[in-house]
Short mmCIF file of C-alpha atoms in Angstrom, two decimals:
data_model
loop_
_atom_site.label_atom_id
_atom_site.label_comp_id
_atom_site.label_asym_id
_atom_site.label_seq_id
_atom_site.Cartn_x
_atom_site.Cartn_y
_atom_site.Cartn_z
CA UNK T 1 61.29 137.29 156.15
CA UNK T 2 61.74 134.14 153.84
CA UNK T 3 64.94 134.24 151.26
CA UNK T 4 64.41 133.02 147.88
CA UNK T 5 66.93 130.69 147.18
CA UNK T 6 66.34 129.83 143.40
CA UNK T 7 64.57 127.04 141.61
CA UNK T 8 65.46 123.25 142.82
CA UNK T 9 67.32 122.84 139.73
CA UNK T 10 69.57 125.59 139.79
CA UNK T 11 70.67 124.52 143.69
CA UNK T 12 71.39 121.31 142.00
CA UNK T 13 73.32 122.60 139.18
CA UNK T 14 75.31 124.55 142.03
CA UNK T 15 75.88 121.36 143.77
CA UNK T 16 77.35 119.61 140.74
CA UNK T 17 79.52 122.58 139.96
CA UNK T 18 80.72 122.44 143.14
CA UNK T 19 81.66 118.61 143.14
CA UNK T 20 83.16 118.80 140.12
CA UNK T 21 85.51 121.97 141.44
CA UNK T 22 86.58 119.68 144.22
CA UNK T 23 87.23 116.68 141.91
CA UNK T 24 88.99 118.86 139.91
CA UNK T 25 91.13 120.43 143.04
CA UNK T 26 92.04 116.71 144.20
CA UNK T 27 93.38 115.70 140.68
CA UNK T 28 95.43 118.67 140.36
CA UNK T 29 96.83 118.11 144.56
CA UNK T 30 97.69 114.50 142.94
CA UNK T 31 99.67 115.60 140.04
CA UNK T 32 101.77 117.81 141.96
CA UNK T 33 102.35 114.99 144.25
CA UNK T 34 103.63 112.74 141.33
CA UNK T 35 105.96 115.12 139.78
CA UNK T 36 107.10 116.21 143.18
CA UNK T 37 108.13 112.08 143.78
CA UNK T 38 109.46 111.42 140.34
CA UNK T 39 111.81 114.61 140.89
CA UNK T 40 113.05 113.28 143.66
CA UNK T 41 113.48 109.96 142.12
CA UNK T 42 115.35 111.17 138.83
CA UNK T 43 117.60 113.50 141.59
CA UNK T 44 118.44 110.76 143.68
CA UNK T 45 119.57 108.55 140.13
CA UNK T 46 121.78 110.88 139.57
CA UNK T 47 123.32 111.88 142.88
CA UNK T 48 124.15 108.56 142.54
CA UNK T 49 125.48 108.06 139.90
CA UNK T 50 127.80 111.09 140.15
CA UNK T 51 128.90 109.60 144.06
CA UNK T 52 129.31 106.11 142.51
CA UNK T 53 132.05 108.25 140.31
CA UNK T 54 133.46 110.24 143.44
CA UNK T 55 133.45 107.47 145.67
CA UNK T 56 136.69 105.60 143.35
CA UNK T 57 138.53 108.88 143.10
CA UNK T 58 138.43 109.43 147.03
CA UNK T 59 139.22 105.84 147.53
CA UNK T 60 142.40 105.90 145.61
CA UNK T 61 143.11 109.46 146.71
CA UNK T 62 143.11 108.08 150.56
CA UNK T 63 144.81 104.49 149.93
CA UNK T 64 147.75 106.63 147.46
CA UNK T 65 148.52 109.66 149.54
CA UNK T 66 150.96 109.48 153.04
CA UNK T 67 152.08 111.76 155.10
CA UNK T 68 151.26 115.96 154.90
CA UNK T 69 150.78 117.24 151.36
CA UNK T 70 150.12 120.92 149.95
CA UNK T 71 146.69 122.15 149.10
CA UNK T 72 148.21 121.97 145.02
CA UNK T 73 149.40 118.92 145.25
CA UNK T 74 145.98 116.95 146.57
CA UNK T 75 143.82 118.93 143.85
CA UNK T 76 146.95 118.03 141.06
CA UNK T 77 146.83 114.10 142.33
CA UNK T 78 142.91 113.97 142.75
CA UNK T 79 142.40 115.47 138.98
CA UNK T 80 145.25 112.98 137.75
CA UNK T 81 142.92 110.10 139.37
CA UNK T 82 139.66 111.07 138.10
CA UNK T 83 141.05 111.48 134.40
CA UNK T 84 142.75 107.87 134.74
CA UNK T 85 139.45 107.06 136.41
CA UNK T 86 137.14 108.40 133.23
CA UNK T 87 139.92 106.86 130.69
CA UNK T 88 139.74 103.21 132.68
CA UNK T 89 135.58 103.78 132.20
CA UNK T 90 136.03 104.74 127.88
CA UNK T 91 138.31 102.32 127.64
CA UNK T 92 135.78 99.52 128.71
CA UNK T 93 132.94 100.90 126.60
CA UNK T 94 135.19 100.85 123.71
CA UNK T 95 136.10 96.81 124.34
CA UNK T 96 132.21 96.16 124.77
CA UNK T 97 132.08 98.12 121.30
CA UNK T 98 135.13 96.48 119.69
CA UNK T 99 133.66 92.91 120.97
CA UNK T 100 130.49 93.58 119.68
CA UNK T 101 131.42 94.44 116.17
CA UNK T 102 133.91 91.27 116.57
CA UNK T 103 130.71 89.51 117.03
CA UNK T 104 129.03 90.55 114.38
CA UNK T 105 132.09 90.26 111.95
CA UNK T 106 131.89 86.38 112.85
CA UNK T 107 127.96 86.18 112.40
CA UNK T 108 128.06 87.32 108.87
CA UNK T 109 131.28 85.59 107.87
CA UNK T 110 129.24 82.25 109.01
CA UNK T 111 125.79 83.76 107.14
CA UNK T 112 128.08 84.07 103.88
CA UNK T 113 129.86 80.56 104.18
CA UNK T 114 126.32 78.94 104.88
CA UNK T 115 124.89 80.60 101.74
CA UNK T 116 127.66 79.36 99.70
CA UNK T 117 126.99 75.83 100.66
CA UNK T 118 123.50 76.21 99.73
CA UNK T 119 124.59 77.52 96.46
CA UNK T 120 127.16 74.57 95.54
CA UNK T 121 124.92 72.09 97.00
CA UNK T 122 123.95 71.05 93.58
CA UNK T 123 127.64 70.55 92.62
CA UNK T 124 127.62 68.15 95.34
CA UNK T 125 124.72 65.83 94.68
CA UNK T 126 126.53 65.33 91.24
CA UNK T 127 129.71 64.14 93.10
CA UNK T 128 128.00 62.31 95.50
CA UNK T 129 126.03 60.16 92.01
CA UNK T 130 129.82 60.13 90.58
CA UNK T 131 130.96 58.89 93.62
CA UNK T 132 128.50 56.46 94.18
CA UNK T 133 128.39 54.91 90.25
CA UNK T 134 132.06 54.55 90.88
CA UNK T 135 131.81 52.46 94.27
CA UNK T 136 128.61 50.18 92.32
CA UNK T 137 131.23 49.47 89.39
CA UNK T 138 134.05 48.71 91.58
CA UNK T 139 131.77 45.99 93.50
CA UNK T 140 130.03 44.85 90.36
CA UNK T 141 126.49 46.12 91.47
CA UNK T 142 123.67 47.13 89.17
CA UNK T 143 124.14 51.06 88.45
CA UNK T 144 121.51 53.07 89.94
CA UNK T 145 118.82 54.19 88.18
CA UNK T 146 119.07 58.14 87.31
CA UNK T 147 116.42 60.06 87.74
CA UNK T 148 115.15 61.56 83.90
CA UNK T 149 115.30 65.22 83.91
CA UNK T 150 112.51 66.75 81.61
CA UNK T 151 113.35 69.96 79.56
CA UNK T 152 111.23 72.50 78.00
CA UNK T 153 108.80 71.82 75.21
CA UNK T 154 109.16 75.00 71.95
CA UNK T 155 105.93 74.51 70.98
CA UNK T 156 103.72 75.33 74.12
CA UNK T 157 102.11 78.88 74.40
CA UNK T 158 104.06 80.81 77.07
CA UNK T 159 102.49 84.41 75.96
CA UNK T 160 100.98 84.16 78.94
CA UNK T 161 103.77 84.20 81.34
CA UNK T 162 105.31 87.49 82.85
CA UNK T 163 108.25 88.99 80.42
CA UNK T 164 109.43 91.97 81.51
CA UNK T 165 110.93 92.90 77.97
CA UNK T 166 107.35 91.93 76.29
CA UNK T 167 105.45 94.06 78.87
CA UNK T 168 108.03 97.19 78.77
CA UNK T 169 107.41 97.47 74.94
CA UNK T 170 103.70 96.89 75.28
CA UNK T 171 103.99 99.53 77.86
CA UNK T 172 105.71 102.30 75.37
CA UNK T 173 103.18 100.88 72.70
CA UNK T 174 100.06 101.77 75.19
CA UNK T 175 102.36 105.12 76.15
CA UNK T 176 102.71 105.94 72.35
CA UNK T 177 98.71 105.91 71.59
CA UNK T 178 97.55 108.03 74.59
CA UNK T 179 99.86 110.46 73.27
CA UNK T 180 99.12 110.04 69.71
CA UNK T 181 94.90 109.97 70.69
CA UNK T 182 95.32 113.24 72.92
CA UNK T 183 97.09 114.99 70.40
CA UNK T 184 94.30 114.40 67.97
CA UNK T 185 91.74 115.68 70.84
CA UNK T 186 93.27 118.51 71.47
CA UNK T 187 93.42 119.57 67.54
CA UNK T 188 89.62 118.29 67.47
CA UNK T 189 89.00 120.65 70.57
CA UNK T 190 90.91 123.76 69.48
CA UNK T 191 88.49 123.82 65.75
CA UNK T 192 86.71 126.81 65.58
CA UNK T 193 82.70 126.30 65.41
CA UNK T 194 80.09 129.50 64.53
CA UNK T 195 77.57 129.17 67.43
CA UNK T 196 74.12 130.77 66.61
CA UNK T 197 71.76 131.73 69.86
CA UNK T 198 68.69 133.87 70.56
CA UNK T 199 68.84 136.27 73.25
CA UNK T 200 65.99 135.30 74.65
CA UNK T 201 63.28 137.69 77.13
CA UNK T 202 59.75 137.02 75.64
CA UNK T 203 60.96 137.67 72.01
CA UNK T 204 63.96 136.39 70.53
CA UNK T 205 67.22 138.33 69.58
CA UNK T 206 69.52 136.37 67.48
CA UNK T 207 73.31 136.72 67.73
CA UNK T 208 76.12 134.87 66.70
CA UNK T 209 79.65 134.38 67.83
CA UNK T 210 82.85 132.13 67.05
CA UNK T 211 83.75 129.37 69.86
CA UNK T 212 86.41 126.27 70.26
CA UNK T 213 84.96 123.47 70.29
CA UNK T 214 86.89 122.80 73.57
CA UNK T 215 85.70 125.65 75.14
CA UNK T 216 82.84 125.71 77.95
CA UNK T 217 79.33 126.63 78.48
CA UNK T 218 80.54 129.02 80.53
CA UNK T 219 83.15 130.54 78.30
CA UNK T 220 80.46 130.66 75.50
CA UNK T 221 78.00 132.82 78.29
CA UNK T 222 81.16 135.03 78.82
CA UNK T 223 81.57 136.07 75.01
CA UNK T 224 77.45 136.42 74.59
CA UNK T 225 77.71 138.91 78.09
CA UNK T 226 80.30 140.79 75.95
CA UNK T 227 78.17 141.33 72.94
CA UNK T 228 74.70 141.66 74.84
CA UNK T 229 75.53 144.58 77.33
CA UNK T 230 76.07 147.33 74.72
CA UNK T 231 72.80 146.37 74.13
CA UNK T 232 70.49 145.94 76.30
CA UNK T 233 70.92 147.83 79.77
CA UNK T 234 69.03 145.15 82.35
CA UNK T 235 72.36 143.28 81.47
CA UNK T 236 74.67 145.51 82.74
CA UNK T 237 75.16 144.38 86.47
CA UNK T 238 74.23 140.73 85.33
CA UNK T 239 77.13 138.37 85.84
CA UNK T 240 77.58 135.22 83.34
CA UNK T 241 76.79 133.09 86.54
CA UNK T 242 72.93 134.59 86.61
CA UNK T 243 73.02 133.45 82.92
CA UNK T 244 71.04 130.25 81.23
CA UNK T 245 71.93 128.95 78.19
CA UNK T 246 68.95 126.42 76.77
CA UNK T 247 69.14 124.21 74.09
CA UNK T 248 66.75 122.00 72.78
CA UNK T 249 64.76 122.70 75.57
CA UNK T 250 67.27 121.35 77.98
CA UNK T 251 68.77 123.13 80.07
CA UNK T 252 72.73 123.21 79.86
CA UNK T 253 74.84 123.31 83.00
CA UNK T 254 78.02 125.54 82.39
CA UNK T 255 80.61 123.29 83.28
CA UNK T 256 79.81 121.59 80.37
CA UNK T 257 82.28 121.63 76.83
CA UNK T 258 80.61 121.99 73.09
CA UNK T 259 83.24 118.82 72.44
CA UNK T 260 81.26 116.68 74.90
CA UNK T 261 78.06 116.89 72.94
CA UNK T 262 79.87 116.39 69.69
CA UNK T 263 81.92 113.45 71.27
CA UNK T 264 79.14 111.44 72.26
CA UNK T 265 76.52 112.76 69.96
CA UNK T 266 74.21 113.89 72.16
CA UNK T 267 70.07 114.76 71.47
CA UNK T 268 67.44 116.78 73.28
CA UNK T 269 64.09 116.91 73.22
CA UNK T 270 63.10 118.85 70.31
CA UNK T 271 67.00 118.53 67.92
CA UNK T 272 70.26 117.41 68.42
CA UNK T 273 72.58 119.11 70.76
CA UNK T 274 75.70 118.87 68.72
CA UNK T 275 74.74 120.77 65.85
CA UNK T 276 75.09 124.96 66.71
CA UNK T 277 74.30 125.95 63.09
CA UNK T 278 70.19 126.72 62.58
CA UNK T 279 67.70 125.47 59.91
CA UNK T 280 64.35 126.88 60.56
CA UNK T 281 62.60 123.84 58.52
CA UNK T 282 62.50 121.57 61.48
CA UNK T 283 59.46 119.35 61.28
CA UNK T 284 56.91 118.39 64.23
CA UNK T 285 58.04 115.24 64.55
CA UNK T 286 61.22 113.73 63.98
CA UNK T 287 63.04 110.06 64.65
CA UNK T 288 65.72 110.84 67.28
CA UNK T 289 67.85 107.68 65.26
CA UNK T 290 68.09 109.11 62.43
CA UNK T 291 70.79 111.79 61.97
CA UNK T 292 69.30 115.03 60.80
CA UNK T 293 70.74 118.29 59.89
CA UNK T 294 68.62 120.13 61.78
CA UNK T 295 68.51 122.52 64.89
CA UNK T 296 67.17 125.07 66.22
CA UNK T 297 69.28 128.14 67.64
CA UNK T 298 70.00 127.89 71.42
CA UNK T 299 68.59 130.44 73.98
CA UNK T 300 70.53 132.53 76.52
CA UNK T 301 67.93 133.77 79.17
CA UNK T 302 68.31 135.70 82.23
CA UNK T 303 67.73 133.62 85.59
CA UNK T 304 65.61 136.02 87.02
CA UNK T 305 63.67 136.22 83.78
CA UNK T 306 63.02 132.35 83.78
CA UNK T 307 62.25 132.06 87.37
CA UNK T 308 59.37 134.57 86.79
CA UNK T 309 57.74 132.69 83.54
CA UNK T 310 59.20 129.01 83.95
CA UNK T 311 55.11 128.50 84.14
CA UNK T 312 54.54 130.01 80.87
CA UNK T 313 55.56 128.27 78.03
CA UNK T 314 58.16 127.69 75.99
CA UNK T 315 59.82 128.16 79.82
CA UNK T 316 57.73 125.30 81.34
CA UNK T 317 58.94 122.63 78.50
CA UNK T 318 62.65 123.61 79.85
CA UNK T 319 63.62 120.85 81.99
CA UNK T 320 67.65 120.44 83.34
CA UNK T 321 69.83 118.53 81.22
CA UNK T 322 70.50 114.39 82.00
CA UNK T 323 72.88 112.93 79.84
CA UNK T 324 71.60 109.05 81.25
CA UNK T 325 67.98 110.58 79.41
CA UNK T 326 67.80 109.34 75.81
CA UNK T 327 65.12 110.36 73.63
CA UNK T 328 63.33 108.45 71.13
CA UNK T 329 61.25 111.06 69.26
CA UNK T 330 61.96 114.56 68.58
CA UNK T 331 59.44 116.79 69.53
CA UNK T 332 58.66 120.79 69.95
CA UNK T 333 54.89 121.08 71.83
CA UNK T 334 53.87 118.96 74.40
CA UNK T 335 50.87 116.97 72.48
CA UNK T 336 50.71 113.63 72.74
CA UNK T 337 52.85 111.70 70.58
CA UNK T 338 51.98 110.53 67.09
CA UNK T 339 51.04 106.77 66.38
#
Protein backbone atom coordinates (compact mmCIF):
# COMPACT_ATOMS: atom_id res chain seq x y z
CA UNK A 1 0.00 0.00 0.00
CA UNK A 2 1.54 3.46 -1.05
CA UNK A 3 2.48 6.02 2.01
CA UNK A 4 1.69 9.54 1.57
CA UNK A 5 4.59 11.38 2.28
CA UNK A 6 3.36 15.10 2.08
CA UNK A 7 3.46 17.74 -0.59
CA UNK A 8 7.06 18.35 -2.41
CA UNK A 9 7.32 21.47 -0.57
CA UNK A 10 6.89 20.44 2.80
CA UNK A 11 9.79 17.48 2.21
CA UNK A 12 11.78 20.43 1.19
CA UNK A 13 11.03 22.60 4.04
CA UNK A 14 12.04 19.38 6.16
CA UNK A 15 15.23 19.21 4.34
CA UNK A 16 16.18 22.81 5.05
CA UNK A 17 15.22 22.45 8.68
CA UNK A 18 17.28 19.75 8.86
CA UNK A 19 20.47 21.46 7.30
CA UNK A 20 20.13 24.24 9.19
CA UNK A 21 19.95 21.90 12.65
CA UNK A 22 23.24 20.47 11.54
CA UNK A 23 24.80 23.88 10.72
CA UNK A 24 23.66 24.91 13.80
CA UNK A 25 25.13 21.61 15.75
CA UNK A 26 28.67 22.23 13.99
CA UNK A 27 28.85 25.94 15.15
CA UNK A 28 28.00 25.15 18.58
CA UNK A 29 30.85 21.73 18.47
CA UNK A 30 33.23 24.80 17.30
CA UNK A 31 32.61 27.12 20.09
CA UNK A 32 33.16 24.63 22.65
CA UNK A 33 36.31 23.82 20.94
CA UNK A 34 37.53 27.52 21.19
CA UNK A 35 36.78 28.11 24.74
CA UNK A 36 38.04 24.69 25.57
CA UNK A 37 41.73 25.99 23.78
CA UNK A 38 41.70 29.49 25.12
CA UNK A 39 41.21 27.85 28.74
CA UNK A 40 43.95 26.02 28.33
CA UNK A 41 45.89 28.86 27.00
CA UNK A 42 44.97 31.48 29.85
CA UNK A 43 45.85 28.20 32.41
CA UNK A 44 49.04 27.56 31.00
CA UNK A 45 49.89 31.79 31.29
CA UNK A 46 49.48 31.50 34.50
CA UNK A 47 51.03 28.23 35.61
CA UNK A 48 53.67 30.02 34.34
CA UNK A 49 53.84 32.73 35.62
CA UNK A 50 53.33 31.42 39.17
CA UNK A 51 56.52 28.63 38.33
CA UNK A 52 58.56 31.54 36.88
CA UNK A 53 57.98 32.85 40.74
CA UNK A 54 58.71 29.31 42.37
CA UNK A 55 61.44 28.48 40.25
CA UNK A 56 63.85 31.65 42.13
CA UNK A 57 62.68 30.64 45.56
CA UNK A 58 63.74 26.86 44.99
CA UNK A 59 66.87 28.01 43.37
CA UNK A 60 68.08 30.00 46.26
CA UNK A 61 66.53 27.55 48.71
CA UNK A 62 68.94 24.67 47.09
CA UNK A 63 72.20 26.92 46.40
CA UNK A 64 71.65 28.49 50.46
CA UNK A 65 70.87 25.40 52.44
CA UNK A 66 73.85 22.53 53.50
CA UNK A 67 73.79 19.81 55.31
CA UNK A 68 70.34 18.14 57.22
CA UNK A 69 67.82 20.73 58.35
CA UNK A 70 64.37 20.39 60.32
CA UNK A 71 61.05 20.32 58.58
CA UNK A 72 60.57 24.21 60.49
CA UNK A 73 63.48 25.40 59.54
CA UNK A 74 63.18 24.74 55.44
CA UNK A 75 59.44 26.17 55.51
CA UNK A 76 60.94 29.34 57.97
CA UNK A 77 64.03 29.85 55.27
CA UNK A 78 61.82 29.18 52.06
CA UNK A 79 59.05 31.90 53.35
CA UNK A 80 62.05 34.32 54.32
CA UNK A 81 63.16 33.88 50.46
CA UNK A 82 59.98 34.32 48.77
CA UNK A 83 59.16 37.60 50.86
CA UNK A 84 62.81 38.98 49.94
CA UNK A 85 61.93 37.53 46.56
CA UNK A 86 58.36 39.62 46.22
CA UNK A 87 60.18 42.81 47.99
CA UNK A 88 63.30 42.55 45.25
CA UNK A 89 60.13 42.38 42.48
CA UNK A 90 58.11 45.90 44.28
CA UNK A 91 61.09 47.35 44.65
CA UNK A 92 61.81 47.34 40.80
CA UNK A 93 58.29 48.41 39.86
CA UNK A 94 58.64 51.23 42.17
CA UNK A 95 62.19 52.46 40.33
CA UNK A 96 60.36 52.01 36.84
CA UNK A 97 57.62 54.29 38.62
CA UNK A 98 60.04 56.71 40.34
CA UNK A 99 62.03 56.94 36.80
CA UNK A 100 59.09 57.54 35.02
CA UNK A 101 57.75 60.41 36.97
CA UNK A 102 61.62 61.62 36.92
CA UNK A 103 60.99 61.68 33.29
CA UNK A 104 58.21 63.47 33.17
CA UNK A 105 59.40 66.06 35.86
CA UNK A 106 62.26 66.88 33.20
CA UNK A 107 59.76 67.02 30.13
CA UNK A 108 57.70 69.72 31.62
CA UNK A 109 60.50 71.65 33.28
CA UNK A 110 61.93 71.86 29.47
CA UNK A 111 58.04 72.60 28.08
CA UNK A 112 58.02 75.61 30.72
CA UNK A 113 61.63 76.98 29.94
CA UNK A 114 60.79 76.73 26.09
CA UNK A 115 57.56 78.72 26.62
CA UNK A 116 59.36 81.34 28.44
CA UNK A 117 61.71 81.91 25.61
CA UNK A 118 58.90 82.28 23.33
CA UNK A 119 57.45 84.76 25.63
CA UNK A 120 60.71 87.07 26.05
CA UNK A 121 61.55 86.61 22.53
CA UNK A 122 60.34 90.05 21.86
CA UNK A 123 62.63 91.45 24.63
CA UNK A 124 65.29 90.03 22.61
CA UNK A 125 64.80 91.34 19.11
CA UNK A 126 64.95 94.82 20.93
CA UNK A 127 68.47 93.93 22.30
CA UNK A 128 69.55 92.39 19.38
CA UNK A 129 68.45 96.28 17.29
CA UNK A 130 70.30 97.91 20.50
CA UNK A 131 73.01 95.80 20.02
CA UNK A 132 73.34 96.11 16.55
CA UNK A 133 72.83 100.31 16.34
CA UNK A 134 75.61 100.21 18.84
CA UNK A 135 78.17 98.02 16.70
CA UNK A 136 76.97 100.47 13.26
CA UNK A 137 77.97 103.64 15.47
CA UNK A 138 81.10 102.24 16.75
CA UNK A 139 82.25 101.46 12.96
CA UNK A 140 80.73 104.63 11.58
CA UNK A 141 78.07 102.77 9.36
CA UNK A 142 74.74 104.17 8.26
CA UNK A 143 72.10 103.19 11.12
CA UNK A 144 69.65 100.75 9.97
CA UNK A 145 66.53 101.63 8.92
CA UNK A 146 63.67 100.75 11.65
CA UNK A 147 60.87 99.32 10.67
CA UNK A 148 57.59 102.03 11.37
CA UNK A 149 55.20 100.48 13.67
CA UNK A 150 51.53 101.66 12.90
CA UNK A 151 49.09 102.21 15.89
CA UNK A 152 45.45 102.35 16.08
CA UNK A 153 43.32 104.94 14.37
CA UNK A 154 40.14 106.56 17.22
CA UNK A 155 38.08 107.35 14.62
CA UNK A 156 37.34 103.98 12.75
CA UNK A 157 34.02 102.08 13.57
CA UNK A 158 34.96 99.03 15.69
CA UNK A 159 31.10 98.36 16.85
CA UNK A 160 31.46 95.64 14.92
CA UNK A 161 34.09 93.70 16.61
CA UNK A 162 33.40 91.08 19.45
CA UNK A 163 33.29 92.89 23.13
CA UNK A 164 32.42 90.75 25.60
CA UNK A 165 31.38 93.68 28.04
CA UNK A 166 29.16 95.28 25.04
CA UNK A 167 27.50 91.89 24.31
CA UNK A 168 26.95 90.88 28.20
CA UNK A 169 24.90 94.15 28.68
CA UNK A 170 23.11 93.77 25.39
CA UNK A 171 22.48 90.34 26.66
CA UNK A 172 20.73 91.56 30.16
CA UNK A 173 19.09 94.35 27.90
CA UNK A 174 17.48 91.45 25.50
CA UNK A 175 17.01 89.36 29.09
CA UNK A 176 15.22 92.47 30.63
CA UNK A 177 12.45 92.82 27.67
CA UNK A 178 11.42 89.11 27.42
CA UNK A 179 10.72 89.48 30.93
CA UNK A 180 9.17 92.79 30.84
CA UNK A 181 6.96 91.56 27.33
CA UNK A 182 5.85 88.20 29.16
CA UNK A 183 4.80 89.89 32.09
CA UNK A 184 2.53 92.08 30.07
CA UNK A 185 1.16 88.73 28.27
CA UNK A 186 0.43 87.09 31.01
CA UNK A 187 -1.70 90.20 32.57
CA UNK A 188 -3.24 90.47 28.88
CA UNK A 189 -4.04 86.61 29.16
CA UNK A 190 -5.38 86.44 32.74
CA UNK A 191 -8.36 89.56 31.66
CA UNK A 192 -11.57 88.29 32.10
CA UNK A 193 -13.80 88.31 28.72
CA UNK A 194 -17.94 87.51 28.80
CA UNK A 195 -18.19 84.81 26.05
CA UNK A 196 -21.75 84.57 24.50
CA UNK A 197 -22.64 81.02 22.58
CA UNK A 198 -25.74 79.21 21.33
CA UNK A 199 -26.26 75.78 22.33
CA UNK A 200 -26.85 74.68 19.25
CA UNK A 201 -29.23 71.19 18.07
CA UNK A 202 -31.55 72.51 15.24
CA UNK A 203 -32.61 75.61 17.32
CA UNK A 204 -30.44 77.75 19.18
CA UNK A 205 -30.07 78.08 23.06
CA UNK A 206 -28.11 81.00 24.10
CA UNK A 207 -25.88 80.96 27.20
CA UNK A 208 -23.26 82.92 28.48
CA UNK A 209 -20.28 82.42 30.69
CA UNK A 210 -17.04 84.36 31.99
CA UNK A 211 -13.53 83.09 30.46
CA UNK A 212 -9.60 84.27 30.58
CA UNK A 213 -8.60 85.31 27.78
CA UNK A 214 -5.68 82.81 28.20
CA UNK A 215 -7.76 80.08 28.66
CA UNK A 216 -8.51 77.27 25.90
CA UNK A 217 -11.15 76.09 23.62
CA UNK A 218 -11.22 73.34 25.56
CA UNK A 219 -11.48 74.93 28.95
CA UNK A 220 -14.31 77.17 27.52
CA UNK A 221 -16.25 73.52 26.33
CA UNK A 222 -15.58 72.38 29.98
CA UNK A 223 -17.48 75.41 31.71
CA UNK A 224 -20.46 75.27 28.82
CA UNK A 225 -20.65 71.08 29.78
CA UNK A 226 -21.12 72.44 33.35
CA UNK A 227 -23.98 74.74 32.65
CA UNK A 228 -25.65 72.57 29.76
CA UNK A 229 -26.16 69.16 31.64
CA UNK A 230 -28.69 70.39 34.23
CA UNK A 231 -30.31 71.05 31.25
CA UNK A 232 -30.63 69.07 28.76
CA UNK A 233 -30.32 65.17 29.50
CA UNK A 234 -28.70 63.83 25.91
CA UNK A 235 -25.67 65.71 27.55
CA UNK A 236 -25.26 63.82 30.41
CA UNK A 237 -22.77 60.99 29.35
CA UNK A 238 -21.30 63.49 26.68
CA UNK A 239 -17.68 64.28 27.41
CA UNK A 240 -16.22 67.91 26.40
CA UNK A 241 -14.05 65.86 23.85
CA UNK A 242 -17.45 64.82 21.74
CA UNK A 243 -18.03 68.63 21.89
CA UNK A 244 -17.73 71.35 18.79
CA UNK A 245 -17.46 74.72 19.33
CA UNK A 246 -18.15 76.81 15.80
CA UNK A 247 -17.55 80.17 15.18
CA UNK A 248 -18.05 82.09 12.28
CA UNK A 249 -18.70 79.10 10.58
CA UNK A 250 -15.28 77.73 11.22
CA UNK A 251 -14.76 75.22 13.02
CA UNK A 252 -12.42 75.73 16.17
CA UNK A 253 -9.97 73.04 17.23
CA UNK A 254 -9.73 72.92 21.14
CA UNK A 255 -6.24 73.30 21.62
CA UNK A 256 -6.69 76.58 20.59
CA UNK A 257 -6.52 79.96 23.26
CA UNK A 258 -9.24 83.04 22.95
CA UNK A 259 -5.69 85.20 23.22
CA UNK A 260 -4.53 83.72 19.91
CA UNK A 261 -7.42 85.11 17.95
CA UNK A 262 -7.20 88.41 19.73
CA UNK A 263 -3.31 88.42 19.24
CA UNK A 264 -3.30 88.13 15.68
CA UNK A 265 -6.73 89.42 14.91
CA UNK A 266 -8.10 86.74 13.34
CA UNK A 267 -11.55 86.63 10.79
CA UNK A 268 -13.87 83.91 9.59
CA UNK A 269 -16.08 83.62 7.09
CA UNK A 270 -19.13 85.33 8.08
CA UNK A 271 -17.39 87.97 11.39
CA UNK A 272 -14.39 88.28 13.16
CA UNK A 273 -13.20 85.65 15.48
CA UNK A 274 -11.87 87.87 18.18
CA UNK A 275 -14.85 89.55 19.16
CA UNK A 276 -17.16 87.03 21.76
CA UNK A 277 -19.71 89.80 22.48
CA UNK A 278 -22.99 89.57 19.87
CA UNK A 279 -24.72 92.29 17.74
CA UNK A 280 -27.53 90.81 15.85
CA UNK A 281 -27.34 93.79 13.10
CA UNK A 282 -24.73 92.08 11.05
CA UNK A 283 -25.20 92.93 7.42
CA UNK A 284 -25.01 90.46 4.26
CA UNK A 285 -22.04 91.61 3.19
CA UNK A 286 -19.24 93.04 4.87
CA UNK A 287 -15.36 94.16 3.95
CA UNK A 288 -13.20 91.69 5.95
CA UNK A 289 -10.49 95.04 6.13
CA UNK A 290 -12.40 97.01 7.75
CA UNK A 291 -12.70 96.52 11.54
CA UNK A 292 -16.29 96.06 12.56
CA UNK A 293 -17.95 95.63 15.81
CA UNK A 294 -19.80 92.96 14.88
CA UNK A 295 -20.31 89.13 15.58
CA UNK A 296 -22.37 86.73 15.79
CA UNK A 297 -22.60 84.33 18.97
CA UNK A 298 -20.54 81.10 18.60
CA UNK A 299 -22.17 77.58 18.50
CA UNK A 300 -21.41 74.58 20.73
CA UNK A 301 -22.87 71.43 18.91
CA UNK A 302 -22.77 67.88 19.73
CA UNK A 303 -20.44 65.69 17.34
CA UNK A 304 -22.85 63.20 16.84
CA UNK A 305 -25.44 65.86 16.12
CA UNK A 306 -23.21 67.45 13.31
CA UNK A 307 -22.13 64.27 11.79
CA UNK A 308 -25.86 63.48 11.18
CA UNK A 309 -26.84 67.05 9.47
CA UNK A 310 -23.26 68.38 8.32
CA UNK A 311 -25.41 68.07 4.81
CA UNK A 312 -28.05 70.32 5.94
CA UNK A 313 -27.30 73.70 6.27
CA UNK A 314 -26.06 76.02 8.36
CA UNK A 315 -23.89 72.52 9.14
CA UNK A 316 -22.66 72.18 5.50
CA UNK A 317 -21.18 75.98 5.43
CA UNK A 318 -19.00 74.68 8.61
CA UNK A 319 -15.70 74.00 7.26
CA UNK A 320 -12.39 73.32 9.87
CA UNK A 321 -10.54 76.23 10.85
CA UNK A 322 -7.00 77.35 8.73
CA UNK A 323 -5.35 80.12 10.15
CA UNK A 324 -2.97 80.39 6.55
CA UNK A 325 -6.98 81.08 5.04
CA UNK A 326 -7.63 84.83 4.90
CA UNK A 327 -10.82 86.13 3.89
CA UNK A 328 -11.60 89.04 1.87
CA UNK A 329 -15.40 89.42 2.20
CA UNK A 330 -17.59 88.61 4.99
CA UNK A 331 -20.32 86.58 4.17
CA UNK A 332 -23.37 84.44 5.87
CA UNK A 333 -25.21 82.29 2.74
CA UNK A 334 -23.42 80.78 0.15
CA UNK A 335 -24.68 83.10 -2.97
CA UNK A 336 -22.41 84.26 -5.14
CA UNK A 337 -20.58 87.22 -4.20
CA UNK A 338 -21.67 90.78 -4.85
CA UNK A 339 -19.97 92.94 -7.67
Amino acid sequence: MAEYKGASSESGRAEYLKKKREHAKEALEKEKERIVQENKTRLGIMNNKFASHIDVVEQQLKSTTVGLVTLGEMKAKQDLLAEQHSKKLAGAVDGKEAERRREKKQSDAKAKKRLAKQVLSFGGDDEDEEEGDGNSSSDEAPPPSKKKKFGKDPSVDTSFLPDREREEVERREREQLQAQWKAQQDKLKSEEIVITYSYWDGTGHRKVVRMKKGNSVHDFLNACMRDLRGQFTELRGVSTENLMYIKEDLIIPQHYTFYDFIVTKARGKSGPLFSFDVHDDVRMTNDANAEKDESHAGKVVCRSWYERNKHIFPCSRWEPYDPAKKWEMYTISDGPKPK
